[in-house]
């Protein structure tokens, strides 16, 4: 069916399904039903894949996932072979290891310095570390950042003011309630999904994934929706 092959810059529904299992599991075991995965794909990314299709795909790929029966329903968890499969397909940038935090931060700052002129960031947490990372962005950039949990301080406000005086501009909005949980960066061309907030980058193991163009488009629309209902800060 044509619709089943319409993917968010991935080659198959299998890759989308494995991506969900990997993102939700992090570094720990996570068990999801086909219904759970279908709901996550639709709610978080605007992708519709029927749960029966998901179940059928996973039951045919037992080398990539493990399954168990709970309350008459199959639950699935990704195997290491599945992680390797999706890593090749989705172009995972890195798994951040705290033991190599200095090199990881340097690499991440190189990435930030190469972003386009218009940057949108969704991150539930904001403090001085966030702005210090963003200070690696090039001159001329315009950043829109949506957050909710702000560790307010004089130092934070000073950093924001200094940033806006340095041929760059950052505009921050706070959601009225805690409705954002995803962490991502979108510029004019790409989207990067973060496994941790910017203020904790390099402090614990996490992943960074480049998302496809269609996922970027869906999340950009989601960002605009939250932006329109959030309040300027400070």
PDB file of N, CA and C in Angstrom, residues 140-206:
ATOM      1  N   UNK A 140      24.615  36.504  13.806  1.00  0.00           N
ATOM      2  CA  UNK A 140      23.486  36.667  12.898  1.00  0.00           C
ATOM      3  C   UNK A 140      22.334  35.717  13.131  1.00  0.00           C
ATOM      4  N   UNK A 141      22.498  34.750  14.034  1.00  0.00           N
ATOM      5  CA  UNK A 141      21.416  33.785  14.244  1.00  0.00           C
ATOM      6  C   UNK A 141      20.286  34.400  15.061  1.00  0.00           C
ATOM      7  N   UNK A 142      19.093  33.901  14.802  1.00  0.00           N
ATOM      8  CA  UNK A 142      17.918  34.280  15.578  1.00  0.00           C
ATOM      9  C   UNK A 142      17.352  33.003  16.181  1.00  0.00           C
ATOM     10  N   UNK A 143      17.327  32.949  17.506  1.00  0.00           N
ATOM     11  CA  UNK A 143      16.896  31.740  18.209  1.00  0.00           C
ATOM     12  C   UNK A 143      15.561  31.977  18.909  1.00  0.00           C
ATOM     13  N   UNK A 144      14.648  31.035  18.708  1.00  0.00           N
ATOM     14  CA  UNK A 144      13.411  31.008  19.477  1.00  0.00           C
ATOM     15  C   UNK A 144      13.463  29.763  20.354  1.00  0.00           C
ATOM     16  N   UNK A 145      13.327  29.957  21.658  1.00  0.00           N
ATOM     17  CA  UNK A 145      13.444  28.847  22.598  1.00  0.00           C
ATOM     18  C   UNK A 145      12.184  28.754  23.457  1.00  0.00           C
ATOM     19  N   UNK A 146      11.568  27.574  23.437  1.00  0.00           N
ATOM     20  CA  UNK A 146      10.404  27.304  24.287  1.00  0.00           C
ATOM     21  C   UNK A 146      10.847  26.432  25.456  1.00  0.00           C
ATOM     22  N   UNK A 147      10.439  26.818  26.658  1.00  0.00           N
ATOM     23  CA  UNK A 147      10.799  26.059  27.845  1.00  0.00           C
ATOM     24  C   UNK A 147       9.683  26.173  28.876  1.00  0.00           C
ATOM     25  N   UNK A 148       9.883  25.560  30.025  1.00  0.00           N
ATOM     26  CA  UNK A 148       8.894  25.699  31.104  1.00  0.00           C
ATOM     27  C   UNK A 148       9.559  25.834  32.469  1.00  0.00           C
ATOM     28  N   UNK A 149      10.542  24.997  32.738  1.00  0.00           N
ATOM     29  CA  UNK A 149      11.218  25.010  34.037  1.00  0.00           C
ATOM     30  C   UNK A 149      12.471  25.880  33.946  1.00  0.00           C
ATOM     31  N   UNK A 150      12.385  27.086  34.471  1.00  0.00           N
ATOM     32  CA  UNK A 150      13.480  28.052  34.371  1.00  0.00           C
ATOM     33  C   UNK A 150      14.130  28.250  35.735  1.00  0.00           C
ATOM     34  N   UNK A 151      15.436  28.039  35.787  1.00  0.00           N
ATOM     35  CA  UNK A 151      16.194  28.304  37.012  1.00  0.00           C
ATOM     36  C   UNK A 151      16.670  29.756  36.947  1.00  0.00           C
ATOM     37  N   UNK A 152      15.785  30.646  37.344  1.00  0.00           N
ATOM     38  CA  UNK A 152      16.042  32.081  37.206  1.00  0.00           C
ATOM     39  C   UNK A 152      17.178  32.528  38.131  1.00  0.00           C
ATOM     40  N   UNK A 153      18.008  33.418  37.599  1.00  0.00           N
ATOM     41  CA  UNK A 153      19.101  33.977  38.396  1.00  0.00           C
ATOM     42  C   UNK A 153      19.615  35.227  37.704  1.00  0.00           C
ATOM     43  N   UNK A 154      20.319  36.046  38.443  1.00  0.00           N
ATOM     44  CA  UNK A 154      20.913  37.234  37.854  1.00  0.00           C
ATOM     45  C   UNK A 154      21.908  36.869  36.773  1.00  0.00           C
ATOM     46  N   UNK A 155      22.654  35.796  37.005  1.00  0.00           N
ATOM     47  CA  UNK A 155      23.635  35.334  36.018  1.00  0.00           C
ATOM     48  C   UNK A 155      22.955  34.927  34.717  1.00  0.00           C
ATOM     49  N   UNK A 156      21.832  34.220  34.809  1.00  0.00           N
ATOM     50  CA  UNK A 156      21.102  33.805  33.612  1.00  0.00           C
ATOM     51  C   UNK A 156      20.662  35.021  32.811  1.00  0.00           C
ATOM     52  N   UNK A 157      20.102  36.004  33.462  1.00  0.00           N
ATOM     53  CA  UNK A 157      19.631  37.206  32.773  1.00  0.00           C
ATOM     54  C   UNK A 157      20.804  37.978  32.159  1.00  0.00           C
ATOM     55  N   UNK A 158      21.939  37.990  32.829  1.00  0.00           N
ATOM     56  CA  UNK A 158      23.120  38.649  32.279  1.00  0.00           C
ATOM     57  C   UNK A 158      23.592  37.961  31.004  1.00  0.00           C
ATOM     58  N   UNK A 159      23.601  36.639  31.019  1.00  0.00           N
ATOM     59  CA  UNK A 159      24.026  35.885  29.843  1.00  0.00           C
ATOM     60  C   UNK A 159      23.097  36.119  28.658  1.00  0.00           C
ATOM     61  N   UNK A 160      21.794  36.182  28.931  1.00  0.00           N
ATOM     62  CA  UNK A 160      20.828  36.428  27.860  1.00  0.00           C
ATOM     63  C   UNK A 160      21.026  37.821  27.276  1.00  0.00           C
ATOM     64  N   UNK A 161      21.218  38.814  28.124  1.00  0.00           N
ATOM     65  CA  UNK A 161      21.442  40.189  27.662  1.00  0.00           C
ATOM     66  C   UNK A 161      22.719  40.276  26.840  1.00  0.00           C
ATOM     67  N   UNK A 162      23.775  39.625  27.306  1.00  0.00           N
ATOM     68  CA  UNK A 162      25.043  39.638  26.580  1.00  0.00           C
ATOM     69  C   UNK A 162      24.903  38.947  25.227  1.00  0.00           C
ATOM     70  N   UNK A 163      24.153  37.864  25.197  1.00  0.00           N
ATOM     71  CA  UNK A 163      23.917  37.143  23.946  1.00  0.00           C
ATOM     72  C   UNK A 163      23.239  38.055  22.931  1.00  0.00           C
ATOM     73  N   UNK A 164      22.233  38.800  23.376  1.00  0.00           N
ATOM     74  CA  UNK A 164      21.477  39.667  22.473  1.00  0.00           C
ATOM     75  C   UNK A 164      22.247  40.921  22.065  1.00  0.00           C
ATOM     76  N   UNK A 165      23.362  41.184  22.706  1.00  0.00           N
ATOM     77  CA  UNK A 165      24.208  42.316  22.316  1.00  0.00           C
ATOM     78  C   UNK A 165      25.357  41.889  21.400  1.00  0.00           C
ATOM     79  N   UNK A 166      25.410  40.609  21.089  1.00  0.00           N
ATOM     80  CA  UNK A 166      26.570  40.080  20.359  1.00  0.00           C
ATOM     81  C   UNK A 166      26.256  39.697  18.917  1.00  0.00           C
ATOM     82  N   UNK A 167      25.466  40.522  18.224  1.00  0.00           N
ATOM     83  CA  UNK A 167      25.098  40.285  16.826  1.00  0.00           C
ATOM     84  C   UNK A 167      24.266  39.022  16.665  1.00  0.00           C
ATOM     85  N   UNK A 168      23.663  38.595  17.766  1.00  0.00           N
ATOM     86  CA  UNK A 168      22.762  37.445  17.747  1.00  0.00           C
ATOM     87  C   UNK A 168      21.543  37.802  18.580  1.00  0.00           C
ATOM     88  N   UNK A 169      20.493  36.995  18.441  1.00  0.00           N
ATOM     89  CA  UNK A 169      19.285  37.298  19.217  1.00  0.00           C
ATOM     90  C   UNK A 169      18.621  36.006  19.666  1.00  0.00           C
ATOM     91  N   UNK A 170      18.234  35.972  20.931  1.00  0.00           N
ATOM     92  CA  UNK A 170      17.473  34.841  21.454  1.00  0.00           C
ATOM     93  C   UNK A 170      16.193  35.356  22.089  1.00  0.00           C
ATOM     94  N   UNK A 171      15.096  34.739  21.713  1.00  0.00           N
ATOM     95  CA  UNK A 171      13.779  35.065  22.264  1.00  0.00           C
ATOM     96  C   UNK A 171      13.277  33.831  22.999  1.00  0.00           C
ATOM     97  N   UNK A 172      12.891  34.022  24.247  1.00  0.00           N
ATOM     98  CA  UNK A 172      12.484  32.898  25.085  1.00  0.00           C
ATOM     99  C   UNK A 172      11.018  33.022  25.471  1.00  0.00           C
ATOM    100  N   UNK A 173      10.303  31.908  25.386  1.00  0.00           N
ATOM    101  CA  UNK A 173       8.924  31.871  25.850  1.00  0.00           C
ATOM    102  C   UNK A 173       8.741  30.688  26.801  1.00  0.00           C
ATOM    103  N   UNK A 174       7.905  30.909  27.803  1.00  0.00           N
ATOM    104  CA  UNK A 174       7.610  29.881  28.799  1.00  0.00           C
ATOM    105  C   UNK A 174       6.176  29.407  28.629  1.00  0.00           C
ATOM    106  N   UNK A 175       5.998  28.103  28.541  1.00  0.00           N
ATOM    107  CA  UNK A 175       4.650  27.563  28.420  1.00  0.00           C
ATOM    108  C   UNK A 175       3.891  27.781  29.727  1.00  0.00           C
ATOM    109  N   UNK A 176       2.586  28.073  29.662  1.00  0.00           N
ATOM    110  CA  UNK A 176       1.807  28.326  30.882  1.00  0.00           C
ATOM    111  C   UNK A 176       1.695  27.110  31.791  1.00  0.00           C
ATOM    112  N   UNK A 177       1.730  25.931  31.198  1.00  0.00           N
ATOM    113  CA  UNK A 177       1.715  24.687  31.974  1.00  0.00           C
ATOM    114  C   UNK A 177       2.788  23.767  31.399  1.00  0.00           C
ATOM    115  N   UNK A 178       3.087  22.708  32.133  1.00  0.00           N
ATOM    116  CA  UNK A 178       4.146  21.795  31.691  1.00  0.00           C
ATOM    117  C   UNK A 178       3.616  20.857  30.613  1.00  0.00           C
ATOM    118  N   UNK A 179       3.679  21.314  29.360  1.00  0.00           N
ATOM    119  CA  UNK A 179       3.139  20.527  28.250  1.00  0.00           C
ATOM    120  C   UNK A 179       4.224  20.024  27.315  1.00  0.00           C
ATOM    121  N   UNK A 180       5.455  20.494  27.476  1.00  0.00           N
ATOM    122  CA  UNK A 180       6.530  20.045  26.591  1.00  0.00           C
ATOM    123  C   UNK A 180       7.428  19.051  27.322  1.00  0.00           C
ATOM    124  N   UNK A 181       7.746  17.983  26.626  1.00  0.00           N
ATOM    125  CA  UNK A 181       8.612  16.947  27.185  1.00  0.00           C
ATOM    126  C   UNK A 181       9.749  16.604  26.222  1.00  0.00           C
ATOM    127  N   UNK A 182       9.545  16.887  24.937  1.00  0.00           N
ATOM    128  CA  UNK A 182      10.563  16.598  23.939  1.00  0.00           C
ATOM    129  C   UNK A 182      11.666  17.639  23.994  1.00  0.00           C
ATOM    130  N   UNK A 183      12.837  17.249  23.522  1.00  0.00           N
ATOM    131  CA  UNK A 183      13.980  18.155  23.440  1.00  0.00           C
ATOM    132  C   UNK A 183      14.514  18.075  22.019  1.00  0.00           C
ATOM    133  N   UNK A 184      14.489  19.174  21.315  1.00  0.00           N
ATOM    134  CA  UNK A 184      14.970  19.153  19.935  1.00  0.00           C
ATOM    135  C   UNK A 184      15.424  20.535  19.488  1.00  0.00           C
ATOM    136  N   UNK A 185      16.214  20.546  18.419  1.00  0.00           N
ATOM    137  CA  UNK A 185      16.701  21.772  17.788  1.00  0.00           C
ATOM    138  C   UNK A 185      16.340  21.701  16.314  1.00  0.00           C
ATOM    139  N   UNK A 186      15.737  22.753  15.794  1.00  0.00           N
ATOM    140  CA  UNK A 186      15.366  22.826  14.382  1.00  0.00           C
ATOM    141  C   UNK A 186      15.980  24.084  13.778  1.00  0.00           C
ATOM    142  N   UNK A 187      16.668  23.940  12.637  1.00  0.00           N
ATOM    143  CA  UNK A 187      17.104  25.141  11.929  1.00  0.00           C
ATOM    144  C   UNK A 187      16.430  25.169  10.572  1.00  0.00           C
ATOM    145  N   UNK A 188      17.010  25.849   9.591  1.00  0.00           N
ATOM    146  CA  UNK A 188      16.361  26.007   8.292  1.00  0.00           C
ATOM    147  C   UNK A 188      16.279  24.704   7.502  1.00  0.00           C
ATOM    148  N   UNK A 189      17.104  23.719   7.862  1.00  0.00           N
ATOM    149  CA  UNK A 189      17.156  22.507   7.056  1.00  0.00           C
ATOM    150  C   UNK A 189      17.016  21.207   7.845  1.00  0.00           C
ATOM    151  N   UNK A 190      17.511  21.174   9.063  1.00  0.00           N
ATOM    152  CA  UNK A 190      17.562  19.902   9.779  1.00  0.00           C
ATOM    153  C   UNK A 190      16.892  19.986  11.143  1.00  0.00           C
ATOM    154  N   UNK A 191      16.746  18.810  11.755  1.00  0.00           N
ATOM    155  CA  UNK A 191      16.233  18.717  13.121  1.00  0.00           C
ATOM    156  C   UNK A 191      17.092  17.722  13.882  1.00  0.00           C
ATOM    157  N   UNK A 192      17.472  18.094  15.086  1.00  0.00           N
ATOM    158  CA  UNK A 192      18.250  17.224  15.951  1.00  0.00           C
ATOM    159  C   UNK A 192      17.438  16.914  17.198  1.00  0.00           C
ATOM    160  N   UNK A 193      17.213  15.628  17.461  1.00  0.00           N
ATOM    161  CA  UNK A 193      16.516  15.189  18.668  1.00  0.00           C
ATOM    162  C   UNK A 193      17.554  14.950  19.758  1.00  0.00           C
ATOM    163  N   UNK A 194      17.321  15.557  20.918  1.00  0.00           N
ATOM    164  CA  UNK A 194      18.267  15.452  22.027  1.00  0.00           C
ATOM    165  C   UNK A 194      17.764  14.469  23.074  1.00  0.00           C
ATOM    166  N   UNK A 195      18.648  13.633  23.574  1.00  0.00           N
ATOM    167  CA  UNK A 195      18.276  12.688  24.616  1.00  0.00           C
ATOM    168  C   UNK A 195      18.336  13.275  26.010  1.00  0.00           C
ATOM    169  N   UNK A 196      18.771  14.533  26.118  1.00  0.00           N
ATOM    170  CA  UNK A 196      18.823  15.219  27.403  1.00  0.00           C
ATOM    171  C   UNK A 196      18.668  16.710  27.169  1.00  0.00           C
ATOM    172  N   UNK A 197      18.361  17.456  28.213  1.00  0.00           N
ATOM    173  CA  UNK A 197      18.269  18.905  28.085  1.00  0.00           C
ATOM    174  C   UNK A 197      19.663  19.493  27.892  1.00  0.00           C
ATOM    175  N   UNK A 198      19.712  20.680  27.299  1.00  0.00           N
ATOM    176  CA  UNK A 198      20.992  21.337  27.053  1.00  0.00           C
ATOM    177  C   UNK A 198      21.769  21.572  28.344  1.00  0.00           C
ATOM    178  N   UNK A 199      21.043  21.854  29.426  1.00  0.00           N
ATOM    179  CA  UNK A 199      21.749  22.153  30.677  1.00  0.00           C
ATOM    180  C   UNK A 199      22.416  20.926  31.291  1.00  0.00           C
ATOM    181  N   UNK A 200      22.065  19.740  30.802  1.00  0.00           N
ATOM    182  CA  UNK A 200      22.677  18.521  31.309  1.00  0.00           C
ATOM    183  C   UNK A 200      23.550  17.815  30.297  1.00  0.00           C
ATOM    184  N   UNK A 201      23.772  18.471  29.160  1.00  0.00           N
ATOM    185  CA  UNK A 201      24.526  17.828  28.084  1.00  0.00           C
ATOM    186  C   UNK A 201      25.947  17.484  28.545  1.00  0.00           C
ATOM    187  N   UNK A 202      26.350  16.229  28.303  1.00  0.00           N
ATOM    188  CA  UNK A 202      27.680  15.781  28.664  1.00  0.00           C
ATOM    189  C   UNK A 202      27.796  15.238  30.067  1.00  0.00           C
ATOM    190  N   UNK A 203      26.735  15.380  30.872  1.00  0.00           N
ATOM    191  CA  UNK A 203      26.796  14.940  32.267  1.00  0.00           C
ATOM    192  C   UNK A 203      26.338  13.502  32.453  1.00  0.00           C
ATOM    193  N   UNK A 204      25.571  12.993  31.485  1.00  0.00           N
ATOM    194  CA  UNK A 204      25.124  11.610  31.564  1.00  0.00           C
ATOM    195  C   UNK A 204      24.990  11.060  30.155  1.00  0.00           C
ATOM    196  N   UNK A 205      24.924   9.753  30.045  1.00  0.00           N
ATOM    197  CA  UNK A 205      24.850   9.138  28.730  1.00  0.00           C
ATOM    198  C   UNK A 205      23.511   9.450  28.073  1.00  0.00           C
ATOM    199  N   UNK A 206      23.569   9.834  26.821  1.00  0.00           N
ATOM    200  CA  UNK A 206      22.342  10.146  26.078  1.00  0.00           C
ATOM    201  C   UNK A 206      22.624   9.992  24.593  1.00  0.00           C
TER     202      UNK A 206
END
